[in-house]
Amino acid sequence: MAEASKAVLITGCSSGIGHATAEHLAARGWTVYASARRTESVEDLAERGCKTLSLDVTDEDSMRAAVAAVEDAEGAVGALVNNAGYSQSGAIETLPMDHLRAQFETNVFGLVRLCQLVLPGMRRQGGGRIVNVSSMGGRLTFPGGGAYHGTKHAVEALSDALRFEVRGFGVDVILIEPGLIKTRFGETAVGSIDVAVADGDDPYADFNAAVGAATAGAYEGPLARLGGGPETVARAIERAISSRRPKTRYKVTPSARLILAQRRLLSDRAWDAFLRTQFPTPR
């Protein structure tokens, strides 16, 4: 039997966690396929030893072509890192449905489809790793983030089911749960609120503005000291794909560990009461 593929396919490598992970793994000798919707956005990773691919997780043909390219060269995808994603923020009533669908298309449906596409090759070679980048937001919810949290809760549930279903084929499914990570993610989340309320008269205007301020403050204020850079997530992902017996979940940064512990200790009513001290109640 041919040696199992060790090639790592990573989505969303144009910036942030995906970029840092591709660079980190390539520097440590992994065969890395760094993908993004536009290959020009990952040209610098090619200079660092990565192979680059065009991959749009909302396009079936693009996903099929990317997986086929890795399998043609390596026999199979050894490890899939589902990192591509973004945050759509704003009160749920204000969200245009096409924006909500796009959030799930990128964060959930693309992730699931890539799992489906790589699994036959992993089964043929007798093993593999699927690493799904979730969030501490997959296990708790903040006001104004219902769309994003909904996608990450879905990723958590799907990963738990998939882990059971593919274990017998030698495939491990691992969740990465970052807390505050200092990337442009926060800017994107705040910017998405402006889109959501662009129609003018909005009973949630003050609330959405507060959500934007709280989001920006989390990434720029004192709480940011409990966060980390994208390289902290990259190191956790390397542990997930290299450990003989990986954990099912890796919480990354003190903020994730602290806030998840706080949520476990509080009842739903107590958690809601705490959130009312942080966010205005729409009226």
GROMACS .gro file of N, CA, C and O in nm, residues 142-243:
model
  408
  142PHE      N    1  -2.359   3.593   2.164
  142PHE     CA    2  -2.368   3.734   2.202
  142PHE      C    3  -2.476   3.802   2.119
  142PHE      O    4  -2.496   3.769   2.001
  143PRO      N    5  -2.548   3.899   2.178
  143PRO     CA    6  -2.649   3.972   2.102
  143PRO      C    7  -2.589   4.039   1.979
  143PRO      O    8  -2.474   4.084   1.982
  144GLY      N    9  -2.667   4.043   1.873
  144GLY     CA   10  -2.621   4.106   1.750
  144GLY      C   11  -2.537   4.016   1.664
  144GLY      O   12  -2.498   4.053   1.554
  145GLY      N   13  -2.510   3.896   1.713
  145GLY     CA   14  -2.427   3.803   1.636
  145GLY      C   15  -2.498   3.675   1.601
  145GLY      O   16  -2.434   3.572   1.577
  146GLY      N   17  -2.632   3.678   1.597
  146GLY     CA   18  -2.709   3.556   1.576
  146GLY      C   19  -2.673   3.481   1.450
  146GLY      O   20  -2.665   3.358   1.449
  147ALA      N   21  -2.651   3.555   1.340
  147ALA     CA   22  -2.618   3.488   1.214
  147ALA      C   23  -2.485   3.414   1.225
  147ALA      O   24  -2.475   3.295   1.191
  148TYR      N   25  -2.383   3.484   1.273
  148TYR     CA   26  -2.251   3.422   1.284
  148TYR      C   27  -2.253   3.306   1.384
  148TYR      O   28  -2.205   3.196   1.355
  149HIS      N   29  -2.309   3.330   1.502
  149HIS     CA   30  -2.315   3.224   1.603
  149HIS      C   31  -2.393   3.104   1.551
  149HIS      O   32  -2.358   2.989   1.578
  150GLY      N   33  -2.501   3.131   1.476
  150GLY     CA   34  -2.579   3.022   1.420
  150GLY      C   35  -2.494   2.932   1.332
  150GLY      O   36  -2.505   2.808   1.337
  151THR      N   37  -2.405   2.992   1.252
  151THR     CA   38  -2.320   2.910   1.165
  151THR      C   39  -2.219   2.830   1.248
  151THR      O   40  -2.192   2.713   1.218
  152LYS      N   41  -2.166   2.890   1.351
  152LYS     CA   42  -2.064   2.819   1.430
  152LYS      C   43  -2.126   2.712   1.519
  152LYS      O   44  -2.065   2.606   1.541
  153HIS      N   45  -2.247   2.735   1.569
  153HIS     CA   46  -2.317   2.628   1.641
  153HIS      C   47  -2.342   2.511   1.545
  153HIS      O   48  -2.330   2.394   1.585
  154ALA      N   49  -2.376   2.542   1.422
  154ALA     CA   50  -2.398   2.437   1.322
  154ALA      C   51  -2.269   2.360   1.296
  154ALA      O   52  -2.270   2.236   1.285
  155VAL      N   53  -2.158   2.430   1.284
  155VAL     CA   54  -2.028   2.364   1.262
  155VAL      C   55  -1.995   2.270   1.378
  155VAL      O   56  -1.945   2.158   1.357
  156GLU      N   57  -2.024   2.312   1.500
  156GLU     CA   58  -1.999   2.227   1.616
  156GLU      C   59  -2.082   2.098   1.608
  156GLU      O   60  -2.030   1.987   1.627
  157ALA      N   61  -2.212   2.112   1.579
  157ALA     CA   62  -2.299   1.994   1.574
  157ALA      C   63  -2.261   1.901   1.460
  157ALA      O   64  -2.254   1.778   1.477
  158LEU      N   65  -2.237   1.957   1.343
  158LEU     CA   66  -2.199   1.875   1.228
  158LEU      C   67  -2.068   1.802   1.253
  158LEU      O   68  -2.052   1.685   1.216
  159SER      N   69  -1.973   1.869   1.316
  159SER     CA   70  -1.844   1.806   1.344
  159SER      C   71  -1.858   1.693   1.444
  159SER      O   72  -1.793   1.588   1.431
  160ASP      N   73  -1.943   1.711   1.545
  160ASP     CA   74  -1.963   1.605   1.643
  160ASP      C   75  -2.024   1.481   1.576
  160ASP      O   76  -1.986   1.368   1.607
  161ALA      N   77  -2.121   1.502   1.488
  161ALA     CA   78  -2.181   1.389   1.418
  161ALA      C   79  -2.080   1.323   1.325
  161ALA      O   80  -2.067   1.199   1.321
  162LEU      N   81  -2.007   1.405   1.250
  162LEU     CA   82  -1.911   1.352   1.153
  162LEU      C   83  -1.800   1.274   1.223
  162LEU      O   84  -1.755   1.171   1.172
  163ARG      N   85  -1.757   1.321   1.338
  163ARG     CA   86  -1.649   1.254   1.410
  163ARG      C   87  -1.686   1.108   1.439
  163ARG      O   88  -1.605   1.018   1.424
  164PHE      N   89  -1.811   1.086   1.481
  164PHE     CA   90  -1.857   0.950   1.509
  164PHE      C   91  -1.865   0.868   1.381
  164PHE      O   92  -1.826   0.750   1.378
  165GLU      N   93  -1.914   0.929   1.274
  165GLU     CA   94  -1.942   0.858   1.150
  165GLU      C   95  -1.817   0.811   1.077
  165GLU      O   96  -1.821   0.708   1.007
  166VAL      N   97  -1.705   0.883   1.090
  166VAL     CA   98  -1.587   0.849   1.011
  166VAL      C   99  -1.473   0.791   1.094
  166VAL      O  100  -1.368   0.756   1.039
  167ARG      N  101  -1.493   0.779   1.223
  167ARG     CA  102  -1.387   0.727   1.309
  167ARG      C  103  -1.342   0.588   1.266
  167ARG      O  104  -1.223   0.558   1.267
  168GLY      N  105  -1.436   0.504   1.227
  168GLY     CA  106  -1.403   0.368   1.189
  168GLY      C  107  -1.321   0.358   1.061
  168GLY      O  108  -1.264   0.252   1.031
  169PHE      N  109  -1.312   0.468   0.985
  169PHE     CA  110  -1.231   0.471   0.863
  169PHE      C  111  -1.093   0.532   0.889
  169PHE      O  112  -1.017   0.555   0.796
  170GLY      N  113  -1.063   0.559   1.016
  170GLY     CA  114  -0.933   0.616   1.050
  170GLY      C  115  -0.926   0.766   1.033
  170GLY      O  116  -0.816   0.822   1.030
  171VAL      N  117  -1.041   0.833   1.023
  171VAL     CA  118  -1.044   0.978   1.003
  171VAL      C  119  -1.082   1.046   1.134
  171VAL      O  120  -1.184   1.011   1.196
  172ASP      N  121  -1.000   1.141   1.177
  172ASP     CA  122  -1.029   1.221   1.296
  172ASP      C  123  -1.090   1.354   1.255
  172ASP      O  124  -1.046   1.416   1.158
  173VAL      N  125  -1.190   1.399   1.330
  173VAL     CA  126  -1.253   1.530   1.308
  173VAL      C  127  -1.229   1.614   1.433
  173VAL      O  128  -1.266   1.573   1.544
  174ILE      N  129  -1.168   1.728   1.414
  174ILE     CA  130  -1.124   1.812   1.525
  174ILE      C  131  -1.181   1.952   1.510
  174ILE      O  132  -1.183   2.007   1.399
  175LEU      N  133  -1.224   2.010   1.620
  175LEU     CA  134  -1.274   2.148   1.622
  175LEU      C  135  -1.171   2.240   1.686
  175LEU      O  136  -1.114   2.208   1.791
  176ILE      N  137  -1.147   2.353   1.622
  176ILE     CA  138  -1.061   2.458   1.677
  176ILE      C  139  -1.154   2.571   1.721
  176ILE      O  140  -1.237   2.619   1.642
  177GLU      N  141  -1.143   2.614   1.847
  177GLU     CA  142  -1.234   2.714   1.903
  177GLU      C  143  -1.156   2.837   1.950
  177GLU      O  144  -1.128   2.852   2.069
  178PRO      N  145  -1.122   2.926   1.857
  178PRO     CA  146  -1.049   3.047   1.897
  178PRO      C  147  -1.139   3.143   1.975
  178PRO      O  148  -1.260   3.151   1.953
  179GLY      N  149  -1.074   3.218   2.063
  179GLY     CA  150  -1.139   3.334   2.123
  179GLY      C  151  -1.104   3.456   2.040
  179GLY      O  152  -1.110   3.451   1.917
  180LEU      N  153  -1.066   3.564   2.106
  180LEU     CA  154  -1.032   3.686   2.034
  180LEU      C  155  -0.899   3.669   1.962
  180LEU      O  156  -0.796   3.640   2.024
  181ILE      N  157  -0.902   3.683   1.831
  181ILE     CA  158  -0.782   3.672   1.749
  181ILE      C  159  -0.764   3.804   1.676
  181ILE      O  160  -0.856   3.855   1.611
  182LYS      N  161  -0.645   3.859   1.685
  182LYS     CA  162  -0.618   3.994   1.631
  182LYS      C  163  -0.593   3.987   1.481
  182LYS      O  164  -0.480   3.974   1.435
  183THR      N  165  -0.702   3.988   1.407
  183THR     CA  166  -0.697   3.992   1.261
  183THR      C  167  -0.794   4.100   1.216
  183THR      O  168  -0.847   4.177   1.298
  184ARG      N  169  -0.826   4.104   1.087
  184ARG     CA  170  -0.925   4.199   1.036
  184ARG      C  171  -1.067   4.146   1.052
  184ARG      O  172  -1.162   4.208   1.006
  185PHE      N  173  -1.082   4.034   1.120
  185PHE     CA  174  -1.214   3.973   1.140
  185PHE      C  175  -1.309   4.071   1.208
  185PHE      O  176  -1.426   4.085   1.167
  186GLY      N  177  -1.261   4.139   1.313
  186GLY     CA  178  -1.346   4.233   1.385
  186GLY      C  179  -1.391   4.349   1.297
  186GLY      O  180  -1.506   4.392   1.303
  187GLU      N  181  -1.300   4.400   1.214
  187GLU     CA  182  -1.337   4.509   1.124
  187GLU      C  183  -1.446   4.465   1.027
  187GLU      O  184  -1.540   4.540   0.999
  188THR      N  185  -1.435   4.343   0.977
  188THR     CA  186  -1.536   4.290   0.885
  188THR      C  187  -1.671   4.278   0.954
  188THR      O  188  -1.775   4.312   0.896
  189ALA      N  189  -1.670   4.231   1.079
  189ALA     CA  190  -1.795   4.216   1.153
  189ALA      C  191  -1.861   4.351   1.175
  189ALA      O  192  -1.982   4.367   1.158
  190VAL      N  193  -1.783   4.451   1.215
  190VAL     CA  194  -1.839   4.584   1.237
  190VAL      C  195  -1.891   4.643   1.107
  190VAL      O  196  -1.999   4.702   1.101
  191GLY      N  197  -1.815   4.626   0.999
  191GLY     CA  198  -1.858   4.676   0.869
  191GLY      C  199  -1.986   4.615   0.821
  191GLY      O  200  -2.067   4.679   0.753
  192SER      N  201  -2.011   4.489   0.856
  192SER     CA  202  -2.132   4.422   0.811
  192SER      C  203  -2.256   4.482   0.875
  192SER      O  204  -2.365   4.476   0.817
  193ILE      N  205  -2.242   4.542   0.993
  193ILE     CA  206  -2.357   4.606   1.057
  193ILE      C  207  -2.401   4.727   0.977
  193ILE      O  208  -2.520   4.752   0.959
  194ASP      N  209  -2.308   4.802   0.924
  194ASP     CA  210  -2.343   4.918   0.843
  194ASP      C  211  -2.428   4.878   0.724
  194ASP      O  212  -2.522   4.948   0.686
  195VAL      N  213  -2.394   4.764   0.665
  195VAL     CA  214  -2.473   4.714   0.553
  195VAL      C  215  -2.613   4.677   0.600
  195VAL      O  216  -2.713   4.708   0.536
  196ALA      N  217  -2.622   4.615   0.714
  196ALA     CA  218  -2.750   4.565   0.762
  196ALA      C  219  -2.849   4.678   0.792
  196ALA      O  220  -2.969   4.660   0.781
  197VAL      N  221  -2.800   4.797   0.830
  197VAL     CA  222  -2.890   4.906   0.869
  197VAL      C  223  -2.892   5.018   0.768
  197VAL      O  224  -2.938   5.127   0.796
  198ALA      N  225  -2.845   4.991   0.647
  198ALA     CA  226  -2.830   5.098   0.549
  198ALA      C  227  -2.961   5.155   0.499
  198ALA      O  228  -2.964   5.258   0.434
  199ASP      N  229  -3.074   5.088   0.530
  199ASP     CA  230  -3.201   5.134   0.477
  199ASP      C  231  -3.256   5.257   0.548
  199ASP      O  232  -3.359   5.309   0.509
  200GLY      N  233  -3.193   5.300   0.654
  200GLY     CA  234  -3.236   5.424   0.716
  200GLY      C  235  -3.309   5.400   0.847
  200GLY      O  236  -3.249   5.355   0.944
  201ASP      N  237  -3.439   5.434   0.855
  201ASP     CA  238  -3.516   5.426   0.978
  201ASP      C  239  -3.515   5.283   1.031
  201ASP      O  240  -3.563   5.190   0.967
  202ASP      N  241  -3.464   5.265   1.153
  202ASP     CA  242  -3.442   5.130   1.204
  202ASP      C  243  -3.458   5.131   1.356
  202ASP      O  244  -3.383   5.200   1.425
  203PRO      N  245  -3.554   5.058   1.410
  203PRO     CA  246  -3.573   5.056   1.556
  203PRO      C  247  -3.456   4.993   1.630
  203PRO      O  248  -3.448   5.004   1.753
  204TYR      N  249  -3.366   4.927   1.557
  204TYR     CA  250  -3.250   4.865   1.619
  204TYR      C  251  -3.123   4.947   1.600
  204TYR      O  252  -3.013   4.899   1.627
  205ALA      N  253  -3.136   5.070   1.553
  205ALA     CA  254  -3.017   5.148   1.519
  205ALA      C  255  -2.923   5.164   1.637
  205ALA      O  256  -2.802   5.143   1.626
  206ASP      N  257  -2.977   5.201   1.754
  206ASP     CA  258  -2.891   5.222   1.871
  206ASP      C  259  -2.829   5.089   1.916
  206ASP      O  260  -2.712   5.084   1.953
  207PHE      N  261  -2.910   4.985   1.910
  207PHE     CA  262  -2.858   4.853   1.949
  207PHE      C  263  -2.746   4.809   1.856
  207PHE      O  264  -2.639   4.766   1.901
  208ASN      N  265  -2.768   4.820   1.726
  208ASN     CA  266  -2.666   4.778   1.630
  208ASN      C  267  -2.538   4.861   1.645
  208ASN      O  268  -2.428   4.810   1.631
  209ALA      N  269  -2.556   4.991   1.673
  209ALA     CA  270  -2.438   5.076   1.695
  209ALA      C  271  -2.361   5.029   1.818
  209ALA      O  272  -2.237   5.026   1.819
  210ALA      N  273  -2.435   4.988   1.922
  210ALA     CA  274  -2.369   4.938   2.043
  210ALA      C  275  -2.298   4.807   2.017
  210ALA      O  276  -2.188   4.782   2.070
  211VAL      N  277  -2.359   4.721   1.937
  211VAL     CA  278  -2.294   4.595   1.900
  211VAL      C  279  -2.163   4.623   1.826
  211VAL      O  280  -2.060   4.561   1.853
  212GLY      N  281  -2.169   4.718   1.733
  212GLY     CA  282  -2.047   4.755   1.660
  212GLY      C  283  -1.939   4.807   1.752
  212GLY      O  284  -1.822   4.770   1.741
  213ALA      N  285  -1.978   4.893   1.846
  213ALA     CA  286  -1.881   4.949   1.940
  213ALA      C  287  -1.824   4.840   2.031
  213ALA      O  288  -1.703   4.838   2.059
  214ALA      N  289  -1.911   4.749   2.076
  214ALA     CA  290  -1.864   4.642   2.163
  214ALA      C  291  -1.769   4.549   2.089
  214ALA      O  292  -1.668   4.503   2.145
  215THR      N  293  -1.800   4.520   1.962
  215THR     CA  294  -1.713   4.434   1.883
  215THR      C  295  -1.577   4.498   1.862
  215THR      O  296  -1.472   4.434   1.881
  216ALA      N  297  -1.579   4.626   1.822
  216ALA     CA  298  -1.452   4.697   1.803
  216ALA      C  299  -1.374   4.705   1.934
  216ALA      O  300  -1.252   4.685   1.937
  217GLY      N  301  -1.446   4.731   2.044
  217GLY     CA  302  -1.379   4.742   2.173
  217GLY      C  303  -1.315   4.613   2.218
  217GLY      O  304  -1.209   4.612   2.280
  218ALA      N  305  -1.380   4.500   2.186
  218ALA     CA  306  -1.324   4.370   2.225
  218ALA      C  307  -1.190   4.346   2.158
  218ALA      O  308  -1.099   4.288   2.218
  219TYR      N  309  -1.177   4.390   2.033
  219TYR     CA  310  -1.053   4.368   1.959
  219TYR      C  311  -0.948   4.475   1.985
  219TYR      O  312  -0.831   4.455   1.956
  220GLU      N  313  -0.992   4.590   2.036
  220GLU     CA  314  -0.899   4.702   2.054
  220GLU      C  315  -0.879   4.743   2.200
  220GLU      O  316  -0.784   4.812   2.232
  221GLY      N  317  -0.972   4.702   2.289
  221GLY     CA  318  -0.967   4.744   2.427
  221GLY      C  319  -0.891   4.648   2.517
  221GLY      O  320  -0.816   4.562   2.471
  222PRO      N  321  -0.913   4.660   2.650
  222PRO     CA  322  -0.841   4.576   2.747
  222PRO      C  323  -0.860   4.426   2.727
  222PRO      O  324  -0.769   4.348   2.753
  223LEU      N  325  -0.980   4.387   2.680
  223LEU     CA  326  -1.005   4.244   2.661
  223LEU      C  327  -0.912   4.181   2.558
  223LEU      O  328  -0.884   4.061   2.562
  224ALA      N  329  -0.860   4.265   2.469
  224ALA     CA  330  -0.770   4.213   2.365
  224ALA      C  331  -0.645   4.150   2.426
  224ALA      O  332  -0.580   4.067   2.362
  225ARG      N  333  -0.612   4.189   2.550
  225ARG     CA  334  -0.495   4.129   2.615
  225ARG      C  335  -0.514   3.981   2.640
  225ARG      O  336  -0.417   3.908   2.660
  226LEU      N  337  -0.640   3.935   2.641
  226LEU     CA  338  -0.668   3.793   2.660
  226LEU      C  339  -0.678   3.720   2.526
  226LEU      O  340  -0.711   3.601   2.523
  227GLY      N  341  -0.653   3.792   2.417
  227GLY     CA  342  -0.658   3.732   2.285
  227GLY      C  343  -0.520   3.688   2.239
  227GLY      O  344  -0.429   3.666   2.319
  228GLY      N  345  -0.507   3.674   2.110
  228GLY     CA  346  -0.378   3.633   2.054
  228GLY      C  347  -0.375   3.660   1.906
  228GLY      O  348  -0.476   3.699   1.845
  229GLY      N  349  -0.260   3.638   1.846
  229GLY     CA  350  -0.247   3.654   1.703
  229GLY      C  351  -0.286   3.528   1.630
  229GLY      O  352  -0.306   3.421   1.691
  230PRO      N  353  -0.301   3.536   1.498
  230PRO     CA  354  -0.341   3.417   1.421
  230PRO      C  355  -0.243   3.302   1.432
  230PRO      O  356  -0.280   3.186   1.414
  231GLU      N  357  -0.118   3.333   1.465
  231GLU     CA  358  -0.019   3.226   1.477
  231GLU      C  359  -0.052   3.133   1.596
  231GLU      O  360  -0.012   3.016   1.596
  232THR      N  361  -0.125   3.184   1.697
  232THR     CA  362  -0.164   3.096   1.808
  232THR      C  363  -0.261   2.988   1.759
  232THR      O  364  -0.257   2.874   1.806
  233VAL      N  365  -0.348   3.024   1.666
  233VAL     CA  366  -0.439   2.925   1.608
  233VAL      C  367  -0.362   2.829   1.518
  233VAL      O  368  -0.388   2.709   1.516
  234ALA      N  369  -0.266   2.883   1.443
  234ALA     CA  370  -0.185   2.799   1.355
  234ALA      C  371  -0.114   2.689   1.434
  234ALA      O  372  -0.108   2.573   1.391
  235ARG      N  373  -0.063   2.722   1.551
  235ARG     CA  374   0.005   2.622   1.634
  235ARG      C  375  -0.093   2.514   1.683
  235ARG      O  376  -0.058   2.396   1.689
  236ALA      N  377  -0.214   2.557   1.717
  236ALA     CA  378  -0.315   2.460   1.760
  236ALA      C  379  -0.353   2.366   1.645
  236ALA      O  380  -0.373   2.246   1.665
  237ILE      N  381  -0.363   2.421   1.525
  237ILE     CA  382  -0.397   2.339   1.409
  237ILE      C  383  -0.286   2.238   1.382
  237ILE      O  384  -0.314   2.121   1.350
  238GLU      N  385  -0.161   2.280   1.397
  238GLU     CA  386  -0.052   2.184   1.378
  238GLU      C  387  -0.060   2.070   1.479
  238GLU      O  388  -0.040   1.953   1.446
  239ARG      N  389  -0.092   2.103   1.604
  239ARG     CA  390  -0.108   1.997   1.704
  239ARG      C  391  -0.221   1.903   1.665
  239ARG      O  392  -0.211   1.781   1.682
  240ALA      N  393  -0.328   1.959   1.610
  240ALA     CA  394  -0.444   1.878   1.573
  240ALA      C  395  -0.412   1.779   1.461
  240ALA      O  396  -0.465   1.668   1.460
  241ILE      N  397  -0.327   1.818   1.368
  241ILE     CA  398  -0.299   1.729   1.255
  241ILE      C  399  -0.177   1.641   1.278
  241ILE      O  400  -0.156   1.545   1.202
  242SER      N  401  -0.100   1.670   1.382
  242SER     CA  402   0.022   1.592   1.404
  242SER      C  403   0.014   1.499   1.525
  242SER      O  404   0.090   1.403   1.534
  243SER      N  405  -0.078   1.525   1.618
  243SER     CA  406  -0.087   1.442   1.739
  243SER      C  407  -0.135   1.302   1.703
  243SER      O  408  -0.224   1.285   1.618
   0.00000   0.00000   0.00000
